[in-house]
Amino acid sequence: MKKYFITGLLIWIPLVITIWVLKLVVDTLDQSLLLLPLALRTENWLGIHIPGMGVLLTLLIVFLTGAITANLIGQRLVHLWHEILHRIPVVNSIYSSVKQVSDTLFSSSGEAFRKALLVQ
């Protein structure tokens, strides 16, 4: 009896947590729809709220940002943005840490977290 209960927990807990996290992410990204004017929101032109439209809007914004910053002018703007953020005391430490972690995780070299190192 105890074995079946624990087996059931091992099946349901990861599934429920996964669904909960996905719902949290979709609900959070749906808040990006609030940036749109009232006339462009799905409630006004379809009559109902469609969950996930904020995810599509967020993906579109990220894609367009990448497309714009891939050229020379965009790279200069990003460099200027980095310089501005590095001059703000508290923002500098947070931004630098998050940027370093994201650069490591999304690096195209495939060498992220391959070795354990101890730096004195």
Short mmCIF file of N, CA and C in Angstrom, two decimals:
data_model
loop_
_atom_site.label_atom_id
_atom_site.label_comp_id
_atom_site.label_asym_id
_atom_site.label_seq_id
_atom_site.Cartn_x
_atom_site.Cartn_y
_atom_site.Cartn_z
N MET A 1 0.82 -1.19 0.00
CA MET A 1 0.00 0.00 0.00
C MET A 1 0.87 1.26 0.00
N LYS A 2 1.88 1.32 0.87
CA LYS A 2 2.77 2.47 0.96
C LYS A 2 3.56 2.62 -0.34
N LYS A 3 3.97 1.51 -0.92
CA LYS A 3 4.74 1.51 -2.17
C LYS A 3 3.91 2.13 -3.30
N TYR A 4 2.64 1.78 -3.39
CA TYR A 4 1.77 2.32 -4.44
C TYR A 4 1.53 3.82 -4.25
N PHE A 5 1.40 4.23 -3.01
CA PHE A 5 1.19 5.64 -2.72
C PHE A 5 2.41 6.47 -3.15
N ILE A 6 3.59 6.01 -2.79
CA ILE A 6 4.83 6.73 -3.14
C ILE A 6 5.02 6.72 -4.66
N THR A 7 4.71 5.61 -5.31
CA THR A 7 4.81 5.54 -6.77
C THR A 7 3.85 6.54 -7.41
N GLY A 8 2.64 6.63 -6.88
CA GLY A 8 1.68 7.60 -7.39
C GLY A 8 2.16 9.03 -7.21
N LEU A 9 2.76 9.32 -6.04
CA LEU A 9 3.32 10.65 -5.81
C LEU A 9 4.44 10.96 -6.80
N LEU A 10 5.28 9.98 -7.07
CA LEU A 10 6.40 10.19 -8.00
C LEU A 10 5.91 10.44 -9.42
N ILE A 11 4.72 9.99 -9.74
CA ILE A 11 4.14 10.27 -11.05
C ILE A 11 3.46 11.64 -11.06
N TRP A 12 2.65 11.93 -10.05
CA TRP A 12 1.82 13.13 -10.06
C TRP A 12 2.56 14.42 -9.70
N ILE A 13 3.48 14.38 -8.77
CA ILE A 13 4.15 15.61 -8.32
C ILE A 13 4.91 16.31 -9.46
N PRO A 14 5.76 15.61 -10.22
CA PRO A 14 6.43 16.32 -11.33
C PRO A 14 5.45 16.83 -12.38
N LEU A 15 4.40 16.07 -12.64
CA LEU A 15 3.42 16.49 -13.64
C LEU A 15 2.67 17.75 -13.19
N VAL A 16 2.22 17.77 -11.96
CA VAL A 16 1.49 18.92 -11.43
C VAL A 16 2.39 20.15 -11.35
N ILE A 17 3.62 19.98 -10.91
CA ILE A 17 4.54 21.12 -10.82
C ILE A 17 4.86 21.66 -12.21
N THR A 18 5.03 20.78 -13.19
CA THR A 18 5.30 21.21 -14.56
C THR A 18 4.12 22.02 -15.11
N ILE A 19 2.92 21.54 -14.91
CA ILE A 19 1.73 22.26 -15.37
C ILE A 19 1.61 23.60 -14.66
N TRP A 20 1.88 23.62 -13.36
CA TRP A 20 1.79 24.85 -12.57
C TRP A 20 2.80 25.89 -13.07
N VAL A 21 4.05 25.46 -13.33
CA VAL A 21 5.07 26.38 -13.81
C VAL A 21 4.71 26.91 -15.19
N LEU A 22 4.23 26.03 -16.08
CA LEU A 22 3.84 26.48 -17.42
C LEU A 22 2.69 27.47 -17.35
N LYS A 23 1.72 27.22 -16.49
CA LYS A 23 0.59 28.15 -16.32
C LYS A 23 1.08 29.48 -15.78
N LEU A 24 2.00 29.45 -14.83
CA LEU A 24 2.57 30.68 -14.27
C LEU A 24 3.29 31.48 -15.36
N VAL A 25 4.06 30.81 -16.19
CA VAL A 25 4.80 31.49 -17.27
C VAL A 25 3.83 32.09 -18.28
N VAL A 26 2.83 31.31 -18.71
CA VAL A 26 1.87 31.81 -19.70
C VAL A 26 1.08 32.98 -19.13
N ASP A 27 0.63 32.86 -17.88
CA ASP A 27 -0.12 33.96 -17.25
C ASP A 27 0.73 35.22 -17.13
N THR A 28 2.00 35.05 -16.79
CA THR A 28 2.90 36.20 -16.67
C THR A 28 3.13 36.85 -18.04
N LEU A 29 3.36 36.03 -19.05
CA LEU A 29 3.59 36.58 -20.38
C LEU A 29 2.32 37.19 -20.97
N ASP A 30 1.16 36.69 -20.57
CA ASP A 30 -0.09 37.29 -21.03
C ASP A 30 -0.26 38.71 -20.51
N GLN A 31 0.45 39.06 -19.45
CA GLN A 31 0.39 40.42 -18.93
C GLN A 31 1.01 41.41 -19.92
N SER A 32 1.84 40.91 -20.86
CA SER A 32 2.41 41.81 -21.87
C SER A 32 1.34 42.36 -22.79
N LEU A 33 0.17 41.71 -22.85
CA LEU A 33 -0.93 42.24 -23.65
C LEU A 33 -1.43 43.57 -23.12
N LEU A 34 -1.18 43.83 -21.85
CA LEU A 34 -1.62 45.09 -21.27
C LEU A 34 -0.85 46.29 -21.86
N LEU A 35 0.26 46.01 -22.53
CA LEU A 35 1.02 47.06 -23.18
C LEU A 35 0.34 47.55 -24.46
N LEU A 36 -0.53 46.71 -25.01
CA LEU A 36 -1.21 47.06 -26.25
C LEU A 36 -2.33 48.06 -26.00
N PRO A 37 -2.63 48.89 -26.97
CA PRO A 37 -3.81 49.76 -26.84
C PRO A 37 -5.08 48.90 -26.74
N LEU A 38 -6.13 49.45 -26.13
CA LEU A 38 -7.36 48.70 -25.92
C LEU A 38 -7.94 48.14 -27.22
N ALA A 39 -7.80 48.86 -28.30
CA ALA A 39 -8.38 48.43 -29.58
C ALA A 39 -7.70 47.18 -30.13
N LEU A 40 -6.44 46.92 -29.74
CA LEU A 40 -5.71 45.78 -30.28
C LEU A 40 -5.78 44.53 -29.40
N ARG A 41 -6.34 44.64 -28.23
CA ARG A 41 -6.43 43.49 -27.33
C ARG A 41 -7.48 42.51 -27.84
N THR A 42 -7.23 41.22 -27.62
CA THR A 42 -8.11 40.19 -28.17
C THR A 42 -9.53 40.26 -27.62
N GLU A 43 -9.70 40.76 -26.42
CA GLU A 43 -11.04 40.86 -25.85
C GLU A 43 -11.92 41.80 -26.67
N ASN A 44 -11.32 42.83 -27.26
CA ASN A 44 -12.09 43.82 -28.01
C ASN A 44 -12.43 43.37 -29.42
N TRP A 45 -11.51 42.70 -30.12
CA TRP A 45 -11.81 42.35 -31.50
C TRP A 45 -12.27 40.90 -31.67
N LEU A 46 -12.10 40.05 -30.65
CA LEU A 46 -12.64 38.69 -30.71
C LEU A 46 -13.77 38.47 -29.71
N GLY A 47 -13.82 39.30 -28.70
CA GLY A 47 -14.85 39.16 -27.69
C GLY A 47 -14.48 38.28 -26.52
N ILE A 48 -13.36 37.55 -26.62
CA ILE A 48 -12.91 36.68 -25.53
C ILE A 48 -11.40 36.83 -25.37
N HIS A 49 -10.93 36.46 -24.18
CA HIS A 49 -9.48 36.44 -23.92
C HIS A 49 -8.94 35.08 -24.34
N ILE A 50 -7.90 35.09 -25.12
CA ILE A 50 -7.27 33.84 -25.55
C ILE A 50 -5.95 33.69 -24.79
N PRO A 51 -5.88 32.70 -23.88
CA PRO A 51 -4.62 32.49 -23.16
C PRO A 51 -3.50 32.12 -24.13
N GLY A 52 -2.35 32.69 -23.91
CA GLY A 52 -1.20 32.39 -24.75
C GLY A 52 -0.89 33.46 -25.78
N MET A 53 -1.80 34.38 -25.99
CA MET A 53 -1.53 35.45 -26.96
C MET A 53 -0.39 36.34 -26.46
N GLY A 54 -0.26 36.48 -25.15
CA GLY A 54 0.86 37.23 -24.59
C GLY A 54 2.19 36.55 -24.85
N VAL A 55 2.16 35.21 -24.88
CA VAL A 55 3.38 34.45 -25.20
C VAL A 55 3.80 34.76 -26.63
N LEU A 56 2.83 34.76 -27.54
CA LEU A 56 3.14 35.07 -28.94
C LEU A 56 3.66 36.50 -29.09
N LEU A 57 3.04 37.44 -28.39
CA LEU A 57 3.50 38.83 -28.44
C LEU A 57 4.92 38.95 -27.88
N THR A 58 5.19 38.28 -26.78
CA THR A 58 6.52 38.33 -26.18
C THR A 58 7.56 37.72 -27.11
N LEU A 59 7.24 36.58 -27.73
CA LEU A 59 8.16 35.96 -28.68
C LEU A 59 8.42 36.87 -29.88
N LEU A 60 7.37 37.55 -30.35
CA LEU A 60 7.54 38.49 -31.45
C LEU A 60 8.45 39.65 -31.06
N ILE A 61 8.26 40.18 -29.86
CA ILE A 61 9.11 41.28 -29.38
C ILE A 61 10.56 40.83 -29.27
N VAL A 62 10.79 39.64 -28.73
CA VAL A 62 12.16 39.12 -28.60
C VAL A 62 12.78 38.91 -29.98
N PHE A 63 12.01 38.35 -30.91
CA PHE A 63 12.52 38.13 -32.27
C PHE A 63 12.88 39.45 -32.95
N LEU A 64 11.98 40.43 -32.87
CA LEU A 64 12.25 41.73 -33.50
C LEU A 64 13.45 42.42 -32.86
N THR A 65 13.59 42.30 -31.54
CA THR A 65 14.76 42.88 -30.87
C THR A 65 16.04 42.24 -31.39
N GLY A 66 16.04 40.92 -31.55
CA GLY A 66 17.20 40.23 -32.08
C GLY A 66 17.51 40.65 -33.51
N ALA A 67 16.47 40.79 -34.32
CA ALA A 67 16.67 41.20 -35.72
C ALA A 67 17.22 42.61 -35.82
N ILE A 68 16.72 43.50 -34.97
CA ILE A 68 17.19 44.89 -35.00
C ILE A 68 18.63 45.00 -34.52
N THR A 69 18.98 44.28 -33.46
CA THR A 69 20.32 44.41 -32.88
C THR A 69 21.36 43.57 -33.60
N ALA A 70 20.97 42.81 -34.61
CA ALA A 70 21.95 42.00 -35.34
C ALA A 70 22.76 42.83 -36.32
N ASN A 71 22.33 44.03 -36.65
CA ASN A 71 23.09 44.85 -37.59
C ASN A 71 24.04 45.78 -36.85
N LEU A 72 24.82 46.54 -37.60
CA LEU A 72 25.86 47.38 -37.02
C LEU A 72 25.28 48.49 -36.14
N ILE A 73 24.22 49.13 -36.58
CA ILE A 73 23.62 50.21 -35.78
C ILE A 73 23.05 49.64 -34.49
N GLY A 74 22.40 48.49 -34.58
CA GLY A 74 21.84 47.85 -33.38
C GLY A 74 22.92 47.46 -32.40
N GLN A 75 24.05 46.99 -32.89
CA GLN A 75 25.15 46.62 -32.01
C GLN A 75 25.71 47.84 -31.29
N ARG A 76 25.76 48.96 -31.97
CA ARG A 76 26.22 50.20 -31.33
C ARG A 76 25.25 50.64 -30.24
N LEU A 77 23.96 50.51 -30.51
CA LEU A 77 22.96 50.87 -29.51
C LEU A 77 23.05 49.95 -28.28
N VAL A 78 23.28 48.66 -28.51
CA VAL A 78 23.43 47.71 -27.40
C VAL A 78 24.67 48.05 -26.59
N HIS A 79 25.77 48.39 -27.26
CA HIS A 79 27.00 48.77 -26.56
C HIS A 79 26.77 50.03 -25.72
N LEU A 80 26.06 51.00 -26.28
CA LEU A 80 25.74 52.21 -25.54
C LEU A 80 24.87 51.88 -24.32
N TRP A 81 23.90 50.99 -24.49
CA TRP A 81 23.03 50.56 -23.40
C TRP A 81 23.84 49.89 -22.29
N HIS A 82 24.79 49.03 -22.66
CA HIS A 82 25.65 48.38 -21.66
C HIS A 82 26.47 49.41 -20.89
N GLU A 83 26.99 50.38 -21.60
CA GLU A 83 27.78 51.43 -20.94
C GLU A 83 26.93 52.22 -19.94
N ILE A 84 25.71 52.53 -20.32
CA ILE A 84 24.82 53.27 -19.41
C ILE A 84 24.53 52.44 -18.17
N LEU A 85 24.20 51.18 -18.35
CA LEU A 85 23.86 50.32 -17.22
C LEU A 85 25.05 50.06 -16.30
N HIS A 86 26.26 50.05 -16.86
CA HIS A 86 27.45 49.83 -16.03
C HIS A 86 27.80 51.04 -15.17
N ARG A 87 27.21 52.18 -15.43
CA ARG A 87 27.49 53.38 -14.65
C ARG A 87 26.54 53.57 -13.48
N ILE A 88 25.48 52.77 -13.42
CA ILE A 88 24.51 52.88 -12.33
C ILE A 88 24.92 51.89 -11.25
N PRO A 89 25.21 52.33 -10.03
CA PRO A 89 25.82 51.47 -9.00
C PRO A 89 25.11 50.14 -8.71
N VAL A 90 23.88 50.12 -8.31
CA VAL A 90 23.22 48.86 -7.95
C VAL A 90 22.87 48.06 -9.19
N VAL A 91 22.42 48.75 -10.23
CA VAL A 91 22.04 48.09 -11.48
C VAL A 91 23.25 47.39 -12.09
N ASN A 92 24.42 47.99 -11.95
CA ASN A 92 25.64 47.43 -12.52
C ASN A 92 25.89 46.01 -12.02
N SER A 93 25.83 45.81 -10.71
CA SER A 93 26.14 44.49 -10.16
C SER A 93 25.10 43.45 -10.56
N ILE A 94 23.82 43.84 -10.54
CA ILE A 94 22.76 42.89 -10.92
C ILE A 94 22.85 42.58 -12.40
N TYR A 95 22.93 43.60 -13.23
CA TYR A 95 22.96 43.41 -14.68
C TYR A 95 24.18 42.59 -15.11
N SER A 96 25.34 42.88 -14.56
CA SER A 96 26.56 42.15 -14.92
C SER A 96 26.44 40.66 -14.57
N SER A 97 25.89 40.38 -13.39
CA SER A 97 25.75 38.98 -12.98
C SER A 97 24.77 38.23 -13.87
N VAL A 98 23.63 38.83 -14.13
CA VAL A 98 22.63 38.18 -14.97
C VAL A 98 23.14 38.02 -16.40
N LYS A 99 23.84 39.01 -16.90
CA LYS A 99 24.40 38.94 -18.26
C LYS A 99 25.43 37.83 -18.37
N GLN A 100 26.28 37.69 -17.35
CA GLN A 100 27.30 36.65 -17.38
C GLN A 100 26.66 35.26 -17.37
N VAL A 101 25.66 35.06 -16.54
CA VAL A 101 24.98 33.76 -16.48
C VAL A 101 24.26 33.47 -17.80
N SER A 102 23.56 34.46 -18.34
CA SER A 102 22.83 34.23 -19.59
C SER A 102 23.79 34.01 -20.75
N ASP A 103 24.90 34.72 -20.80
CA ASP A 103 25.89 34.49 -21.85
C ASP A 103 26.46 33.07 -21.75
N THR A 104 26.66 32.58 -20.54
CA THR A 104 27.18 31.23 -20.35
C THR A 104 26.15 30.19 -20.77
N LEU A 105 24.91 30.38 -20.36
CA LEU A 105 23.87 29.40 -20.68
C LEU A 105 23.55 29.35 -22.16
N PHE A 106 23.54 30.51 -22.82
CA PHE A 106 23.16 30.56 -24.22
C PHE A 106 24.35 30.63 -25.17
N SER A 107 25.55 30.31 -24.69
CA SER A 107 26.72 30.37 -25.56
C SER A 107 26.63 29.29 -26.63
N SER A 108 27.06 29.63 -27.81
CA SER A 108 26.99 28.69 -28.92
C SER A 108 28.17 27.72 -28.96
N SER A 109 29.16 27.92 -28.11
CA SER A 109 30.34 27.06 -28.13
C SER A 109 30.05 25.68 -27.55
N GLY A 110 29.02 25.55 -26.74
CA GLY A 110 28.69 24.26 -26.16
C GLY A 110 29.60 23.84 -25.03
N GLU A 111 30.40 24.75 -24.52
CA GLU A 111 31.34 24.44 -23.46
C GLU A 111 30.85 24.87 -22.09
N ALA A 112 29.61 25.31 -22.00
CA ALA A 112 29.08 25.79 -20.73
C ALA A 112 28.97 24.65 -19.73
N PHE A 113 29.52 24.84 -18.56
CA PHE A 113 29.45 23.88 -17.45
C PHE A 113 30.05 22.53 -17.80
N ARG A 114 31.12 22.51 -18.56
CA ARG A 114 31.80 21.25 -18.90
C ARG A 114 32.80 20.81 -17.84
N LYS A 115 33.40 21.77 -17.14
CA LYS A 115 34.42 21.47 -16.14
C LYS A 115 34.10 22.19 -14.85
N ALA A 116 34.49 21.57 -13.75
CA ALA A 116 34.39 22.23 -12.45
C ALA A 116 35.75 22.87 -12.16
N LEU A 117 35.74 24.13 -11.79
CA LEU A 117 36.98 24.84 -11.51
C LEU A 117 36.91 25.47 -10.12
N LEU A 118 38.08 25.59 -9.50
CA LEU A 118 38.18 26.30 -8.24
C LEU A 118 39.10 27.49 -8.46
N VAL A 119 38.55 28.68 -8.27
CA VAL A 119 39.32 29.91 -8.47
C VAL A 119 39.54 30.52 -7.10
N GLN A 120 40.81 30.79 -6.80
CA GLN A 120 41.14 31.33 -5.48
C GLN A 120 41.01 32.82 -5.47
#
